[in-house]
PDB file of C-alpha atoms in Angstrom:
ATOM      1  CA  UNK A 185      84.720 -67.816 -39.965  1.00 53.00           C
ATOM      2  CA  UNK A 186      84.344 -67.669 -36.116  1.00 73.00           C
ATOM      3  CA  UNK A 187      82.785 -70.608 -34.517  1.00 93.00           C
ATOM      4  CA  UNK A 188      80.096 -72.731 -36.442  1.00 97.00           C
ATOM      5  CA  UNK A 189      78.279 -71.558 -39.629  1.00 96.00           C
ATOM      6  CA  UNK A 190      75.394 -73.218 -41.453  1.00 98.00           C
ATOM      7  CA  UNK A 191      73.956 -72.520 -44.752  1.00 97.00           C
ATOM      8  CA  UNK A 192      71.451 -71.719 -45.718  1.00 98.00           C
ATOM      9  CA  UNK A 193      69.607 -69.562 -43.271  1.00 97.00           C
ATOM     10  CA  UNK A 194      66.156 -70.652 -44.514  1.00 97.00           C
ATOM     11  CA  UNK A 195      65.077 -72.572 -47.580  1.00 97.00           C
ATOM     12  CA  UNK A 196      61.476 -73.542 -48.948  1.00 97.00           C
ATOM     13  CA  UNK A 197      61.631 -76.937 -50.732  1.00 96.00           C
ATOM     14  CA  UNK A 198      59.336 -78.797 -52.886  1.00 97.00           C
ATOM     15  CA  UNK A 199      58.538 -82.302 -51.569  1.00 98.00           C
ATOM     16  CA  UNK A 200      60.518 -85.027 -53.324  1.00 97.00           C
ATOM     17  CA  UNK A 201      63.592 -82.656 -53.882  1.00 97.00           C
ATOM     18  CA  UNK A 202      67.114 -83.610 -52.614  1.00 97.00           C
ATOM     19  CA  UNK A 203      68.458 -80.957 -50.178  1.00 97.00           C
ATOM     20  CA  UNK A 204      72.019 -80.526 -48.536  1.00 98.00           C
ATOM     21  CA  UNK A 205      72.407 -78.401 -45.312  1.00 98.00           C
ATOM     22  CA  UNK A 206      75.934 -77.250 -44.859  1.00 98.00           C
ATOM     23  CA  UNK A 207      77.750 -77.136 -41.462  1.00 98.00           C
ATOM     24  CA  UNK A 208      81.225 -75.828 -40.907  1.00 98.00           C
ATOM     25  CA  UNK A 209      83.138 -75.229 -37.628  1.00 97.00           C
ATOM     26  CA  UNK A 210      86.598 -73.925 -37.197  1.00 96.00           C
ATOM     27  CA  UNK A 211      87.168 -74.563 -33.818  1.00 95.00           C
ATOM     28  CA  UNK A 212      88.953 -78.145 -34.477  1.00 95.00           C
ATOM     29  CA  UNK A 213      86.150 -79.706 -32.389  1.00 95.00           C
ATOM     30  CA  UNK A 214      86.240 -83.679 -32.606  1.00 95.00           C
ATOM     31  CA  UNK A 215      82.355 -84.290 -32.210  1.00 95.00           C
ATOM     32  CA  UNK A 216      79.638 -82.535 -34.426  1.00 96.00           C
ATOM     33  CA  UNK A 217      75.816 -83.347 -34.326  1.00 96.00           C
ATOM     34  CA  UNK A 218      72.553 -82.531 -36.220  1.00 98.00           C
ATOM     35  CA  UNK A 219      69.469 -81.746 -34.415  1.00 98.00           C
ATOM     36  CA  UNK A 220      65.920 -80.827 -35.404  1.00 98.00           C
ATOM     37  CA  UNK A 221      63.697 -78.670 -33.136  1.00 97.00           C
ATOM     38  CA  UNK A 222      60.006 -78.697 -33.706  1.00 95.00           C
ATOM     39  CA  UNK A 223      57.498 -76.507 -31.803  1.00 88.00           C
ATOM     40  CA  UNK A 224      56.654 -78.198 -28.521  1.00 84.00           C
ATOM     41  CA  UNK A 225      59.363 -80.746 -28.696  1.00 87.00           C
ATOM     42  CA  UNK A 226      62.895 -81.043 -27.454  1.00 87.00           C
ATOM     43  CA  UNK A 227      65.809 -80.991 -29.761  1.00 94.00           C
ATOM     44  CA  UNK A 228      66.112 -84.258 -31.364  1.00 95.00           C
ATOM     45  CA  UNK A 229      69.387 -85.854 -32.569  1.00 95.00           C
ATOM     46  CA  UNK A 230      69.382 -86.930 -36.301  1.00 97.00           C
ATOM     47  CA  UNK A 231      73.013 -88.123 -36.881  1.00 97.00           C
ATOM     48  CA  UNK A 232      76.352 -87.535 -35.043  1.00 95.00           C
ATOM     49  CA  UNK A 233      79.879 -88.017 -35.741  1.00 96.00           C
ATOM     50  CA  UNK A 234      82.445 -88.573 -32.846  1.00 94.00           C
ATOM     51  CA  UNK A 235      85.575 -87.922 -35.128  1.00 95.00           C
ATOM     52  CA  UNK A 236      86.378 -87.270 -38.838  1.00 95.00           C
ATOM     53  CA  UNK A 237      85.604 -90.330 -41.028  1.00 96.00           C
ATOM     54  CA  UNK A 238      82.945 -91.694 -38.415  1.00 96.00           C
ATOM     55  CA  UNK A 239      79.236 -91.316 -38.133  1.00 97.00           C
ATOM     56  CA  UNK A 240      76.387 -92.462 -36.172  1.00 95.00           C
ATOM     57  CA  UNK A 241      72.643 -92.700 -36.133  1.00 95.00           C
ATOM     58  CA  UNK A 242      70.627 -90.585 -33.587  1.00 93.00           C
ATOM     59  CA  UNK A 243      67.145 -90.803 -32.520  1.00 92.00           C
ATOM     60  CA  UNK A 244      65.383 -89.826 -35.604  1.00 96.00           C
ATOM     61  CA  UNK A 245      67.888 -90.780 -38.619  1.00 97.00           C
ATOM     62  CA  UNK A 246      65.266 -91.758 -41.078  1.00 97.00           C
ATOM     63  CA  UNK A 247      65.202 -89.717 -44.406  1.00 97.00           C
ATOM     64  CA  UNK A 248      68.518 -88.039 -43.391  1.00 98.00           C
ATOM     65  CA  UNK A 249      72.111 -89.014 -44.484  1.00 98.00           C
ATOM     66  CA  UNK A 250      75.354 -87.501 -43.308  1.00 98.00           C
ATOM     67  CA  UNK A 251      79.336 -87.532 -44.232  1.00 97.00           C
ATOM     68  CA  UNK A 252      82.404 -86.335 -42.068  1.00 97.00           C
ATOM     69  CA  UNK A 253      85.170 -86.421 -44.801  1.00 97.00           C
ATOM     70  CA  UNK A 254      87.101 -83.899 -42.691  1.00 97.00           C
ATOM     71  CA  UNK A 255      87.106 -82.329 -39.204  1.00 97.00           C
ATOM     72  CA  UNK A 256      85.496 -78.997 -40.164  1.00 97.00           C
ATOM     73  CA  UNK A 257      82.479 -79.974 -42.311  1.00 98.00           C
ATOM     74  CA  UNK A 258      79.420 -82.204 -41.538  1.00 98.00           C
ATOM     75  CA  UNK A 259      76.675 -81.721 -44.307  1.00 98.00           C
ATOM     76  CA  UNK A 260      73.189 -83.273 -43.749  1.00 98.00           C
ATOM     77  CA  UNK A 261      71.226 -84.630 -46.740  1.00 98.00           C
ATOM     78  CA  UNK A 262      67.799 -85.042 -47.083  1.00 98.00           C
ATOM     79  CA  UNK A 263      67.483 -87.318 -50.141  1.00 95.00           C
ATOM     80  CA  UNK A 264      63.771 -86.974 -51.008  1.00 97.00           C
ATOM     81  CA  UNK A 265      62.257 -84.165 -48.841  1.00 97.00           C
ATOM     82  CA  UNK A 266      58.599 -84.855 -47.209  1.00 98.00           C
ATOM     83  CA  UNK A 267      56.483 -82.383 -45.187  1.00 97.00           C
ATOM     84  CA  UNK A 268      57.004 -83.851 -42.021  1.00 97.00           C
ATOM     85  CA  UNK A 269      60.826 -82.696 -42.311  1.00 98.00           C
ATOM     86  CA  UNK A 270      59.681 -79.038 -42.152  1.00 98.00           C
ATOM     87  CA  UNK A 271      61.725 -77.822 -38.993  1.00 98.00           C
ATOM     88  CA  UNK A 272      64.419 -75.901 -37.836  1.00 97.00           C
ATOM     89  CA  UNK A 273      67.955 -77.851 -38.085  1.00 98.00           C
ATOM     90  CA  UNK A 274      70.722 -77.132 -35.678  1.00 98.00           C
ATOM     91  CA  UNK A 275      74.213 -78.169 -36.279  1.00 98.00           C
ATOM     92  CA  UNK A 276      76.320 -78.558 -33.054  1.00 97.00           C
ATOM     93  CA  UNK A 277      80.014 -79.267 -32.137  1.00 96.00           C
ATOM     94  CA  UNK A 278      81.929 -80.317 -29.132  1.00 95.00           C
ATOM     95  CA  UNK A 279      85.685 -80.642 -28.240  1.00 93.00           C
ATOM     96  CA  UNK A 280      85.005 -84.490 -27.560  1.00 88.00           C
ATOM     97  CA  UNK A 281      82.506 -86.884 -28.149  1.00 84.00           C
ATOM     98  CA  UNK A 282      80.517 -88.461 -25.266  1.00 76.00           C
ATOM     99  CA  UNK A 283      78.498 -85.723 -24.293  1.00 72.00           C
ATOM    100  CA  UNK A 284      80.515 -84.464 -21.306  1.00 78.00           C
ATOM    101  CA  UNK A 285      81.473 -81.478 -23.131  1.00 87.00           C
ATOM    102  CA  UNK A 286      79.471 -78.327 -23.689  1.00 92.00           C
ATOM    103  CA  UNK A 287      77.941 -78.171 -27.259  1.00 94.00           C
ATOM    104  CA  UNK A 288      78.310 -75.088 -29.500  1.00 96.00           C
ATOM    105  CA  UNK A 289      75.527 -74.590 -31.859  1.00 97.00           C
ATOM    106  CA  UNK A 290      75.161 -72.935 -35.256  1.00 97.00           C
ATOM    107  CA  UNK A 291      72.500 -70.458 -35.954  1.00 97.00           C
ATOM    108  CA  UNK A 292      70.201 -72.789 -37.411  1.00 97.00           C
ATOM    109  CA  UNK A 293      68.575 -73.523 -40.851  1.00 98.00           C
ATOM    110  CA  UNK A 294      64.616 -73.206 -41.103  1.00 97.00           C
ATOM    111  CA  UNK A 295      63.395 -75.650 -43.679  1.00 98.00           C
ATOM    112  CA  UNK A 296      60.035 -75.813 -45.070  1.00 98.00           C
ATOM    113  CA  UNK A 297      58.959 -78.540 -47.311  1.00 98.00           C
ATOM    114  CA  UNK A 298      55.871 -77.989 -49.322  1.00 96.00           C
TER     115      UNK A 298
ATOM    116  CA  UNK B 222      61.481 -94.770 -21.320  1.00 71.00           C
ATOM    117  CA  UNK B 223      63.295 -91.613 -21.077  1.00 83.00           C
ATOM    118  CA  UNK B 224      61.293 -88.571 -20.170  1.00 90.00           C
ATOM    119  CA  UNK B 225      62.082 -84.951 -19.257  1.00 95.00           C
ATOM    120  CA  UNK B 226      59.232 -82.546 -17.701  1.00 95.00           C
ATOM    121  CA  UNK B 227      59.603 -78.894 -17.248  1.00 97.00           C
ATOM    122  CA  UNK B 228      56.996 -76.359 -17.119  1.00 97.00           C
ATOM    123  CA  UNK B 229      56.087 -74.881 -20.525  1.00 96.00           C
ATOM    124  CA  UNK B 230      55.843 -71.392 -19.569  1.00 97.00           C
ATOM    125  CA  UNK B 231      56.678 -69.020 -16.552  1.00 98.00           C
ATOM    126  CA  UNK B 232      56.329 -65.344 -16.020  1.00 98.00           C
ATOM    127  CA  UNK B 233      58.411 -63.027 -13.658  1.00 97.00           C
ATOM    128  CA  UNK B 234      58.957 -59.440 -12.992  1.00 97.00           C
ATOM    129  CA  UNK B 235      62.212 -57.721 -13.841  1.00 97.00           C
ATOM    130  CA  UNK B 236      64.598 -57.704 -10.612  1.00 97.00           C
ATOM    131  CA  UNK B 237      62.852 -60.657  -9.003  1.00 98.00           C
ATOM    132  CA  UNK B 238      64.101 -64.273  -8.702  1.00 98.00           C
ATOM    133  CA  UNK B 239      62.811 -67.278 -10.577  1.00 98.00           C
ATOM    134  CA  UNK B 240      63.162 -71.338 -10.219  1.00 98.00           C
ATOM    135  CA  UNK B 241      62.686 -73.197 -13.220  1.00 98.00           C
ATOM    136  CA  UNK B 242      62.303 -76.805 -12.293  1.00 98.00           C
ATOM    137  CA  UNK B 243      63.051 -80.105 -14.202  1.00 98.00           C
ATOM    138  CA  UNK B 244      62.445 -83.689 -13.525  1.00 97.00           C
ATOM    139  CA  UNK B 245      63.870 -86.403 -15.448  1.00 97.00           C
ATOM    140  CA  UNK B 246      63.864 -90.063 -16.090  1.00 95.00           C
ATOM    141  CA  UNK B 247      66.700 -91.488 -18.053  1.00 92.00           C
ATOM    142  CA  UNK B 248      68.463 -94.854 -18.661  1.00 90.00           C
ATOM    143  CA  UNK B 249      71.482 -94.245 -16.877  1.00 91.00           C
ATOM    144  CA  UNK B 250      72.654 -90.675 -15.762  1.00 92.00           C
ATOM    145  CA  UNK B 251      75.839 -88.906 -16.357  1.00 92.00           C
ATOM    146  CA  UNK B 252      75.160 -85.388 -15.467  1.00 94.00           C
ATOM    147  CA  UNK B 253      72.572 -82.710 -16.454  1.00 96.00           C
ATOM    148  CA  UNK B 254      73.046 -79.540 -18.780  1.00 96.00           C
ATOM    149  CA  UNK B 255      70.971 -76.386 -18.776  1.00 97.00           C
ATOM    150  CA  UNK B 256      70.836 -74.364 -21.991  1.00 97.00           C
ATOM    151  CA  UNK B 257      69.530 -70.896 -23.063  1.00 98.00           C
ATOM    152  CA  UNK B 258      67.815 -70.259 -26.058  1.00 97.00           C
ATOM    153  CA  UNK B 259      66.455 -66.873 -27.180  1.00 97.00           C
ATOM    154  CA  UNK B 260      63.832 -66.927 -29.689  1.00 94.00           C
ATOM    155  CA  UNK B 261      64.819 -67.546 -33.174  1.00 93.00           C
ATOM    156  CA  UNK B 262      68.382 -68.242 -32.163  1.00 95.00           C
ATOM    157  CA  UNK B 263      70.595 -71.126 -31.138  1.00 96.00           C
ATOM    158  CA  UNK B 264      70.894 -72.607 -27.666  1.00 97.00           C
ATOM    159  CA  UNK B 265      73.936 -71.516 -25.781  1.00 97.00           C
ATOM    160  CA  UNK B 266      75.281 -73.323 -22.599  1.00 95.00           C
ATOM    161  CA  UNK B 267      74.859 -72.191 -19.111  1.00 96.00           C
ATOM    162  CA  UNK B 268      75.654 -74.974 -16.733  1.00 95.00           C
ATOM    163  CA  UNK B 269      76.528 -78.594 -16.169  1.00 95.00           C
ATOM    164  CA  UNK B 270      75.949 -80.487 -12.800  1.00 95.00           C
ATOM    165  CA  UNK B 271      77.101 -84.113 -12.247  1.00 94.00           C
ATOM    166  CA  UNK B 272      77.193 -83.986  -8.387  1.00 95.00           C
ATOM    167  CA  UNK B 273      74.528 -83.176  -6.029  1.00 97.00           C
ATOM    168  CA  UNK B 274      74.157 -79.814  -4.835  1.00 97.00           C
ATOM    169  CA  UNK B 275      74.250 -76.252  -6.184  1.00 97.00           C
ATOM    170  CA  UNK B 276      76.528 -74.679  -8.562  1.00 94.00           C
ATOM    171  CA  UNK B 277      76.557 -71.010  -8.757  1.00 94.00           C
ATOM    172  CA  UNK B 278      77.713 -68.941 -11.821  1.00 91.00           C
ATOM    173  CA  UNK B 279      76.951 -65.070 -11.437  1.00 94.00           C
ATOM    174  CA  UNK B 280      73.043 -64.470 -11.422  1.00 96.00           C
ATOM    175  CA  UNK B 281      72.587 -68.156 -12.498  1.00 97.00           C
ATOM    176  CA  UNK B 282      72.661 -71.199 -10.437  1.00 97.00           C
ATOM    177  CA  UNK B 283      72.036 -74.795 -11.050  1.00 98.00           C
ATOM    178  CA  UNK B 284      70.899 -77.505  -8.509  1.00 98.00           C
ATOM    179  CA  UNK B 285      70.993 -81.279  -8.994  1.00 98.00           C
ATOM    180  CA  UNK B 286      69.523 -84.259  -6.968  1.00 97.00           C
ATOM    181  CA  UNK B 287      70.478 -87.479  -8.513  1.00 96.00           C
ATOM    182  CA  UNK B 288      68.318 -89.576  -6.059  1.00 95.00           C
ATOM    183  CA  UNK B 289      65.190 -87.406  -6.681  1.00 96.00           C
ATOM    184  CA  UNK B 290      65.914 -87.148 -10.688  1.00 96.00           C
ATOM    185  CA  UNK B 291      65.412 -83.451 -10.162  1.00 97.00           C
ATOM    186  CA  UNK B 292      67.264 -80.127 -11.129  1.00 98.00           C
ATOM    187  CA  UNK B 293      66.382 -76.552 -10.985  1.00 98.00           C
ATOM    188  CA  UNK B 294      67.703 -73.454 -12.629  1.00 98.00           C
ATOM    189  CA  UNK B 295      67.780 -70.178 -10.318  1.00 98.00           C
ATOM    190  CA  UNK B 296      67.849 -66.907 -12.067  1.00 98.00           C
ATOM    191  CA  UNK B 297      68.296 -63.892  -9.721  1.00 97.00           C
ATOM    192  CA  UNK B 298      68.223 -60.233 -10.424  1.00 97.00           C
ATOM    193  CA  UNK B 299      66.275 -60.894 -13.356  1.00 98.00           C
ATOM    194  CA  UNK B 300      66.803 -58.664 -16.553  1.00 97.00           C
ATOM    195  CA  UNK B 301      64.574 -58.190 -19.527  1.00 97.00           C
ATOM    196  CA  UNK B 302      67.413 -60.005 -21.632  1.00 97.00           C
ATOM    197  CA  UNK B 303      66.757 -63.053 -19.516  1.00 98.00           C
ATOM    198  CA  UNK B 304      63.394 -63.450 -21.575  1.00 98.00           C
ATOM    199  CA  UNK B 305      64.217 -66.707 -23.430  1.00 98.00           C
ATOM    200  CA  UNK B 306      63.680 -70.586 -23.207  1.00 97.00           C
ATOM    201  CA  UNK B 307      65.661 -72.693 -20.711  1.00 98.00           C
ATOM    202  CA  UNK B 308      66.328 -76.196 -21.849  1.00 97.00           C
ATOM    203  CA  UNK B 309      66.969 -79.010 -19.553  1.00 96.00           C
ATOM    204  CA  UNK B 310      69.097 -81.839 -20.832  1.00 95.00           C
ATOM    205  CA  UNK B 311      70.292 -84.993 -18.775  1.00 95.00           C
ATOM    206  CA  UNK B 312      72.982 -87.195 -20.070  1.00 93.00           C
ATOM    207  CA  UNK B 313      72.112 -90.867 -20.407  1.00 90.00           C
ATOM    208  CA  UNK B 314      74.085 -94.032 -19.844  1.00 89.00           C
ATOM    209  CA  UNK B 315      75.123 -93.656 -23.487  1.00 85.00           C
ATOM    210  CA  UNK B 316      76.433 -90.024 -22.973  1.00 86.00           C
ATOM    211  CA  UNK B 317      73.536 -88.891 -25.325  1.00 87.00           C
ATOM    212  CA  UNK B 318      71.869 -85.705 -24.378  1.00 91.00           C
ATOM    213  CA  UNK B 319      68.133 -86.069 -23.672  1.00 92.00           C
ATOM    214  CA  UNK B 320      66.603 -82.578 -24.278  1.00 94.00           C
ATOM    215  CA  UNK B 321      63.396 -81.360 -22.556  1.00 92.00           C
ATOM    216  CA  UNK B 322      61.033 -79.221 -24.461  1.00 94.00           C
ATOM    217  CA  UNK B 323      62.179 -76.143 -22.613  1.00 96.00           C
ATOM    218  CA  UNK B 324      60.596 -73.533 -20.358  1.00 97.00           C
ATOM    219  CA  UNK B 325      59.695 -70.302 -21.836  1.00 97.00           C
ATOM    220  CA  UNK B 326      60.463 -67.326 -19.566  1.00 98.00           C
ATOM    221  CA  UNK B 327      58.654 -64.119 -19.971  1.00 98.00           C
ATOM    222  CA  UNK B 328      60.099 -61.200 -17.841  1.00 98.00           C
ATOM    223  CA  UNK B 329      57.624 -58.304 -17.116  1.00 96.00           C
ATOM    224  CA  UNK B 330      58.899 -54.771 -16.341  1.00 94.00           C
TER     225      UNK B 330
END
């Protein structure tokens, strides 16, 4: 692994189903983030983690949950998917929390909820 | 509220210079980032400005005026590979990035 990876690359999901998007980084970065990107809108922060064992809510957290059991992994779970969660999801990481550091992004997961 | 304003789309010619403007209103300010995003790919870091003035990095330069809530990204000697979206993102008082919708730059030969 080099950098930050996400899985799956894309997924079509029926409404009401549970889904976990995976994110793994091998850079030993302390901070990790989940964003969604929709056409015509800027990236919107869903959840973040400043360090392993801690998480926080971003701008649009409803319908999503995260965990940070270790430094490398930061999965995002949709408990019961709805069509408005159709989006491209990016995971990112930075050396330290607080936004002053450059964020490195994974390749994204394109999710369609029908 | 917090607001980022950048043009939706710009067109420029290969070899030319283009300036992409960004105006922002945020609750506090702790610097401003520019990222590049090619279609279907992840954003990648271009620059970070925290003080007023111009920061030059090769063909790309970024300018900041904190008093005016204004920044621009200057791209020189445009190449076809510069066709991408450019995202302006200031840091607010909580050190959260506030992302603009991005400017899609189209380079024509």
